[in-house]
XYZ file of C-alpha atoms in Angstrom:
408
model
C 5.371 -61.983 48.802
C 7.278 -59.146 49.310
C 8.969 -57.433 45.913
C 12.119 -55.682 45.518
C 13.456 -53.700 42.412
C 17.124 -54.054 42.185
C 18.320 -50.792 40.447
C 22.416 -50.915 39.446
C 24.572 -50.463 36.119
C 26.916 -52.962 36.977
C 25.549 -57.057 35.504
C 27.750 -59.007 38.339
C 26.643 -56.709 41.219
C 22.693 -56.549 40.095
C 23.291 -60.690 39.405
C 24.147 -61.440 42.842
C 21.685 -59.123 44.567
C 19.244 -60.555 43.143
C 20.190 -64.142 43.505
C 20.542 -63.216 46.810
C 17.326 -61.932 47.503
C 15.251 -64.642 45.648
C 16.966 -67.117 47.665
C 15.279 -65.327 50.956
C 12.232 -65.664 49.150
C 11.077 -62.106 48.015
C 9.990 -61.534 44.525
C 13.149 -59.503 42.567
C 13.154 -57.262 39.502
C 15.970 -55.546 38.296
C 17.296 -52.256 36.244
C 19.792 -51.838 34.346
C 20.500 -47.673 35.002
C 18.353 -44.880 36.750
C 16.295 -44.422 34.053
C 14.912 -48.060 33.788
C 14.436 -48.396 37.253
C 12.315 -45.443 37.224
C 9.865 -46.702 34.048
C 9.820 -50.227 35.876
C 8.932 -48.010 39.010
C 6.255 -46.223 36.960
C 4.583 -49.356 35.888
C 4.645 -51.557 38.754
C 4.872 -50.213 42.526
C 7.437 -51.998 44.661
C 7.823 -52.580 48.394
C 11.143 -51.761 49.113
C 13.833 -49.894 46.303
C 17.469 -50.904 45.990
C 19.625 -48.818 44.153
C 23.218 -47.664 43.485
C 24.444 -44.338 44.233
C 26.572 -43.736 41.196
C 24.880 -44.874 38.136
C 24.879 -42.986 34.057
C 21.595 -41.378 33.253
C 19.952 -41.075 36.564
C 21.835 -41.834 39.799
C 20.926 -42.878 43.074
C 19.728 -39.617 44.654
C 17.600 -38.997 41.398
C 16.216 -42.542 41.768
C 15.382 -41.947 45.785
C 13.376 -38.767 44.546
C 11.433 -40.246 41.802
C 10.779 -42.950 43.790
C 9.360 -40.914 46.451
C 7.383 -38.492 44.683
C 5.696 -41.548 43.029
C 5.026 -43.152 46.365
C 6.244 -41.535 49.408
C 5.575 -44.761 51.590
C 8.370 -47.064 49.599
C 11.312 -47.485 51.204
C 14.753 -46.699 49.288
C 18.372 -48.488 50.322
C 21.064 -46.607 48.465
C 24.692 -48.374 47.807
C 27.599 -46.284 47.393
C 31.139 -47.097 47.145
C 31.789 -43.429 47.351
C 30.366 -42.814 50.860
C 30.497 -39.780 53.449
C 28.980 -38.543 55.928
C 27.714 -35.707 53.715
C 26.278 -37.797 50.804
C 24.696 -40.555 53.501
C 23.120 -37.385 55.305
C 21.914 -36.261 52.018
C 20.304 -39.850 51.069
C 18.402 -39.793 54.931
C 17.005 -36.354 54.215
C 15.566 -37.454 51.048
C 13.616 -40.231 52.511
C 16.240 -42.759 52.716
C 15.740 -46.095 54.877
C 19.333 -46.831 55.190
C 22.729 -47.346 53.074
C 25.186 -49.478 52.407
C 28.747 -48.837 51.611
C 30.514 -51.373 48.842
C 32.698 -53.903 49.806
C 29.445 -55.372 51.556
C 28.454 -59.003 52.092
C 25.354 -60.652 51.088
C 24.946 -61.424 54.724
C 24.588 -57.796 55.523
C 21.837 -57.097 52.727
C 19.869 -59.579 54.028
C 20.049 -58.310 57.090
C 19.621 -54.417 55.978
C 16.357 -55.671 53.820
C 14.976 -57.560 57.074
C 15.521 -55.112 58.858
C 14.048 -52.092 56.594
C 11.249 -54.288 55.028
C 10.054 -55.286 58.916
C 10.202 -51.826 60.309
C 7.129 -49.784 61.284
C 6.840 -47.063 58.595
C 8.928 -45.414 56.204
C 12.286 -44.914 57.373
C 12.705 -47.406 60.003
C 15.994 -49.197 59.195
C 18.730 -49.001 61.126
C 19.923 -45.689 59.491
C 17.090 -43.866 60.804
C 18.065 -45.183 64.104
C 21.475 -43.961 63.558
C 21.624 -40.809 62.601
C 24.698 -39.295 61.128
C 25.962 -36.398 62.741
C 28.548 -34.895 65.349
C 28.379 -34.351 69.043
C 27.068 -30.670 68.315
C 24.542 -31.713 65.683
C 26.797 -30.563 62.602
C 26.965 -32.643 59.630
C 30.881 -33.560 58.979
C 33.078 -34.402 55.945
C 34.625 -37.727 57.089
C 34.693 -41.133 55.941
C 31.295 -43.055 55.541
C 33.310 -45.497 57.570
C 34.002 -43.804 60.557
C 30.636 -44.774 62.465
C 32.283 -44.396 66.065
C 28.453 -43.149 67.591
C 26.498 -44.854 65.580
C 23.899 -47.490 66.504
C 23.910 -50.564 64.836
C 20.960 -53.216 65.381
C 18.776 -55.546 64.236
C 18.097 -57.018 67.372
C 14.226 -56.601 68.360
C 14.615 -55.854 71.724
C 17.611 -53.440 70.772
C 15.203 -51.708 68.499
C 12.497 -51.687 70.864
C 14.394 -49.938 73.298
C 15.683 -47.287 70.357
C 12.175 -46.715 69.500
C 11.214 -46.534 73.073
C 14.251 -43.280 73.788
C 13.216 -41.536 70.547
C 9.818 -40.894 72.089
C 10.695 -39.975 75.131
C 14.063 -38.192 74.117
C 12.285 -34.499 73.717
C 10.960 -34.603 77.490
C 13.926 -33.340 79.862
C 13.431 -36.464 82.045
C 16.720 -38.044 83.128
C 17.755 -41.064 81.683
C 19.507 -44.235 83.599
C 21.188 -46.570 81.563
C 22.389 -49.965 82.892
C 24.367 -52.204 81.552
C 27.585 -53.943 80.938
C 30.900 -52.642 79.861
C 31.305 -52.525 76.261
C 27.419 -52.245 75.387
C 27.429 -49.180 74.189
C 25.653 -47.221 76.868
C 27.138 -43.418 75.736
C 26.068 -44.336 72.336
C 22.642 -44.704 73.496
C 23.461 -41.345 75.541
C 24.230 -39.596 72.598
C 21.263 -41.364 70.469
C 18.861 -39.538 73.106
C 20.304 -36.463 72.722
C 20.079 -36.323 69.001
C 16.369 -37.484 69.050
C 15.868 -34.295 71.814
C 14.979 -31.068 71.445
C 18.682 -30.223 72.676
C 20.099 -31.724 69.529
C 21.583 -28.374 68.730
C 23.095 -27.760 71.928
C 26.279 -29.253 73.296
C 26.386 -33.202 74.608
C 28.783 -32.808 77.456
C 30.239 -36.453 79.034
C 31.892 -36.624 82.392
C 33.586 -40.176 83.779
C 33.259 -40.367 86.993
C 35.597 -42.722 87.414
C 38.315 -41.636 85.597
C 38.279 -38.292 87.262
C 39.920 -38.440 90.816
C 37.603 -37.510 93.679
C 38.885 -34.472 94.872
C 38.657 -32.966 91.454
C 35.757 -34.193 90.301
C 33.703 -31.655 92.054
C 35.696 -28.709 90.166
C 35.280 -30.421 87.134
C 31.257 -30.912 87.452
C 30.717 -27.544 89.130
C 33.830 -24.984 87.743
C 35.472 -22.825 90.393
C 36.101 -19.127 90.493
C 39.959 -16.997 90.190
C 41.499 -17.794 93.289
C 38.997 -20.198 94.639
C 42.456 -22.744 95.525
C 46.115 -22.289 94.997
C 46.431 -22.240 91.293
C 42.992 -21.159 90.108
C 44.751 -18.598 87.950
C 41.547 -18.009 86.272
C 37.537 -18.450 86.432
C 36.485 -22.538 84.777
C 33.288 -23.457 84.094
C 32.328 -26.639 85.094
C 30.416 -29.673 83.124
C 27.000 -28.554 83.720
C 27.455 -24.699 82.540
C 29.687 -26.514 79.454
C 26.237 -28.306 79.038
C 23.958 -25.507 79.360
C 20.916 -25.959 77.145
C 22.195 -29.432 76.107
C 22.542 -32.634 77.843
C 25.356 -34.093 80.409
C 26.402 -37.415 79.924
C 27.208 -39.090 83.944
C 29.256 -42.241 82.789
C 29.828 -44.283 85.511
C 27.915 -42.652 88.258
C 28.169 -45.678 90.612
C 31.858 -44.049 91.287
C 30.838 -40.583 92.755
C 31.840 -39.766 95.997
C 28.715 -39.763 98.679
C 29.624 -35.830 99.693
C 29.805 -34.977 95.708
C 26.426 -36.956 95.223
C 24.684 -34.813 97.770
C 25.931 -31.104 95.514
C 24.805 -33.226 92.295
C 20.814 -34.138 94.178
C 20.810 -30.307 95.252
C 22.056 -29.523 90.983
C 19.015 -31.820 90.175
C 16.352 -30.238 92.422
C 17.208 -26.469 91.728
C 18.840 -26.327 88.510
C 21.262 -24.474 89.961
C 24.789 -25.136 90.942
C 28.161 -23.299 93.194
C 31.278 -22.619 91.891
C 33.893 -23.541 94.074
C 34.736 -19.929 95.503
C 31.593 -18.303 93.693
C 29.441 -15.905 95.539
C 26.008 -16.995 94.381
C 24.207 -20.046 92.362
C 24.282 -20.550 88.931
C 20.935 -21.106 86.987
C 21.673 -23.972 84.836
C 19.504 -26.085 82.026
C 20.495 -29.176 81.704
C 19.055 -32.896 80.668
C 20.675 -35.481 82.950
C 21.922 -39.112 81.557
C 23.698 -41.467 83.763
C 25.059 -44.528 83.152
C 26.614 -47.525 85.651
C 27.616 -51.305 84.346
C 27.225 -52.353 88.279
C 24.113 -53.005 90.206
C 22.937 -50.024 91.889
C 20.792 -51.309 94.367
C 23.350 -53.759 96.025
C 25.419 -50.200 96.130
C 22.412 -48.569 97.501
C 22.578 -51.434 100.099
C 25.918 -51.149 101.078
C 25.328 -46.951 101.807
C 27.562 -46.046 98.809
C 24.725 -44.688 96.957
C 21.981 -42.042 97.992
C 18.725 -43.869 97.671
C 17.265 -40.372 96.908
C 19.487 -39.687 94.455
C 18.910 -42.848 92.197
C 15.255 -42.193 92.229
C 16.101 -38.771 90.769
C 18.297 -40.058 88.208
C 16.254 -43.420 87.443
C 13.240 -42.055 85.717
C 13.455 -43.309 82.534
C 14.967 -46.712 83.245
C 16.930 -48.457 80.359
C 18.539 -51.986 80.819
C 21.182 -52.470 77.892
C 21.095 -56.204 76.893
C 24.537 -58.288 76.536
C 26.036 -59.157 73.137
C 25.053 -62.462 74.080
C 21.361 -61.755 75.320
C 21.122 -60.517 70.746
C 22.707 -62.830 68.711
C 21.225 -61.698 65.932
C 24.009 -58.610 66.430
C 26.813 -60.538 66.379
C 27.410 -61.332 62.733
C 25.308 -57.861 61.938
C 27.898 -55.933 63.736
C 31.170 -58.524 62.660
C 30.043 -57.007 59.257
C 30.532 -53.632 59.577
C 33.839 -53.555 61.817
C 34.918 -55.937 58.615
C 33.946 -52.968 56.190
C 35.532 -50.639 58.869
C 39.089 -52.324 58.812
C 39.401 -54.164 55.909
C 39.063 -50.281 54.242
C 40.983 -48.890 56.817
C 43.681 -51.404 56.460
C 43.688 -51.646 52.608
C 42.029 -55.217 52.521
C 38.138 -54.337 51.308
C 37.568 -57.974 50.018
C 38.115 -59.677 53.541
C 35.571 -61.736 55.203
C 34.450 -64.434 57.730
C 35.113 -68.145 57.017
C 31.714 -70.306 57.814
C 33.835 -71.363 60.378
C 34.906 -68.109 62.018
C 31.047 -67.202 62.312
C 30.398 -69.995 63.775
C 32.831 -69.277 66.241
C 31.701 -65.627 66.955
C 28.178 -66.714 67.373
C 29.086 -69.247 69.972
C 31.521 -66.880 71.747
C 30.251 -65.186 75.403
C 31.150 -61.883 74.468
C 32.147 -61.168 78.114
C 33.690 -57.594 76.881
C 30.276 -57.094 74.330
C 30.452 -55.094 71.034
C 34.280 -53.110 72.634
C 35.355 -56.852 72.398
C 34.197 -57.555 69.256
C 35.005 -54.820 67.259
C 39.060 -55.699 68.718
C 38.820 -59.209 67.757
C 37.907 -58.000 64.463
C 40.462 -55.278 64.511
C 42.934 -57.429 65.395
C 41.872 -60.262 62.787
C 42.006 -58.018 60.025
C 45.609 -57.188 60.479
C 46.962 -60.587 60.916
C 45.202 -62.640 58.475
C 46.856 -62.545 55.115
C 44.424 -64.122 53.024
C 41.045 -62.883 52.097
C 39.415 -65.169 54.208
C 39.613 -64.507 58.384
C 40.020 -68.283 59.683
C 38.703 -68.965 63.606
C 42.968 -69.544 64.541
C 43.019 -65.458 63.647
C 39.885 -64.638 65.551
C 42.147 -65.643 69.059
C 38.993 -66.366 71.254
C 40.429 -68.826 73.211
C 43.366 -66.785 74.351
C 45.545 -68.504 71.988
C 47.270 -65.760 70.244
C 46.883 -65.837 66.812
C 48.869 -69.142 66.091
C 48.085 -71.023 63.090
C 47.313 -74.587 64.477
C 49.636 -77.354 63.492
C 49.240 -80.096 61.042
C 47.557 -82.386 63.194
C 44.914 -79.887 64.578
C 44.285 -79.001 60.739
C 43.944 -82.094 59.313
């Protein structure tokens, strides 16, 4: 039986963690400050460490180190209701397996301690997987809340996939990521970057959709002063932006068949041409593309080069539906509830029994995007503390409280 010491000032909060926990069946002890968790610690070695970040004698940061100097292989989950970037950052360097921020549901420590006491190895929770920082590899002073390019899972095949790009995120092989809108598929862009050697160096994203065809080409490759009427000045393109770094291809699928044929050449020289320039451009840059359509029916009907999917396609990654990891669902419902019920002055809101019933049985057609707008949107119109399925609006019905005889 797994044992967890429970390590927080306040009676009601150390209560119900721990009530919570037995009733998963691991084996709980608790502390009543720093200090105490520490001499328990001392005495009796634990499996996993739970502690708050703001305690009187000894707070969470001083319990993470003690902790680890007495046994480097224990994993540590801090809570904080005082979260940033810079003081979860500081909590991951010190050995850390992953945080969570107050207003949190029991629900979500479960999952957090399933998720951290399963992992491979110290550090493995879904924090490690997610690691805080900006597109340039800077550590920023902004709400713990704002997670936009983070990565949370506790799907296994999700994981296995994470694990999988953190190995191979240091080679400079291209990456192709599949999957459908919504997924996530530039977070996991941006997850291989920061695992890469190219952390440091700019991330650089491009939508080839969203850029019109006969600019796109400008955009990707810059153009020289006077290269077209109103080229006023020299622009370098994506790939020189990206030098050193990586270049994010969202939506590949979309590229023009004359434009794919400069990007193959780009690939096979590392080199590219201005518009109006004289001579290549040496350029060093890791390649990730992304498509939510099937590439080989595309390849079929002569819209794609063959040769250039095989160049972009060597590190295949297939991201799985919302649907395919149900496990996700009420994981990730958590969070965007933390998000906006903070960002929208209601941190004690949650899910009826009802309502996650509901978003477990939901298709998910527009994934996690879809989700974390349904729980946007349910945050804002419910007025109680309690989000009730009518205010979830899955079947298209608007948000209208049903009528006596539907509630009866």
């Amino acid at each position: 039986m797994e044992s967890i010491l429970i390590v927080d000032d306040e009676p009601s909060m150390r209560a119900a963690l721990a009530e919570s926990l037995l009733s998963c069946g691991y084996r709980v002890e608790t502390a009543v400050d720093g200090n105490d968790g520490l001499e328990k610690f001392r005495r009796e070695k634990f499996g996993l460490v739970i502690t708050d970040m703001r305690m009187p004698k000894a707070g969470g940061i001083e319990v993470l180190r003690g902790v680890k100097g007495l046994s480097p292989d224990t994993r540590v989950i801090v809570i904080t209701a005082y979260g940033t970037v810079k003081t979860a950052v500081e909590a991951m360097k010190e050995g850390a397996a992953d945080f969570l921020m107050k207003p949190f549901s029991l629900d979500d420590l479960e999952l957090v301690v399933k998720n951290v006491m399963s992992g491979p190895g110290n550090g493995s929770g879904a924090a490690s997987l997610s690691s805080i920082s900006s597109m340039d590899g800077r550590e920023q002073e902004i709400p713990l809340e704002d997670r936009s390019r983070e990565i949370f899972t506790v799907d296994p095949k999700m994981l296995s996939i994470l694990e999988m790009l953190k190995t191979v995120a240091k080679s400079k092989a291209s990456v192709f990521i599949q999957g459908e809108s919504g997924t996530g598929k530039e977070l996991i862009a941006r997850f291989i970057h920061r695992y890469s050697n190219r952390s440091g160096a700019p991330f650089v994203a491009v939508n080839c959709a969203a850029v019109p065809h006969n600019l796109l080409e400008s955009e990707m490759f810059g153009y020289e002063k006077g290269a077209f009427t109103g080229a006023a000045q020299r622009r370098l393109g994506k790939f020189e932006t990206a030098n050193g770094g990586t270049l994010l291809l969202d939506e590949v699928s979309e590229m023009d068949m004359q434009l794919q044929a400069k990007l193959l050449r780009a690939l096979q020289e590392s080199e590219i041409d201005r518009l109006g320039g004289r001579e290549p451009v040496r350029v060093d840059v890791r390649i990730i593309a992304t498509t939510n359509s099937d590439l080989k029916e595309i390849i079929a009907e002569k819209k794609f080069r063959e040769d250039l999917y095989y160049r972009l396609n060597v590190i295949p990654v297939k991201v799985p539906s919302l649907r395919e990891r149900k496990g996700d669902i009420i994981h990730l419902a958590g969070r965007f509830l933390q998000k906006f019920g903070i960002q929208f002055g209601k941190p004690a809101i949650a899910l009826s029994a009802d309502s996650r019933q509901a978003i477990t049985e939901y298709s998910w057609p527009g994934n996690v995007r879809e989700l974390e707008n349904v729980i946007e949107r349910a945050v804002l119109i419910c007025p109680e503390k309690e989000i009730l399925p009518y205010h979830l609006s899955l079947d298209g019905d608007g948000g209208r409280r049903p009528g006596p005889e539907q509630a009866g």
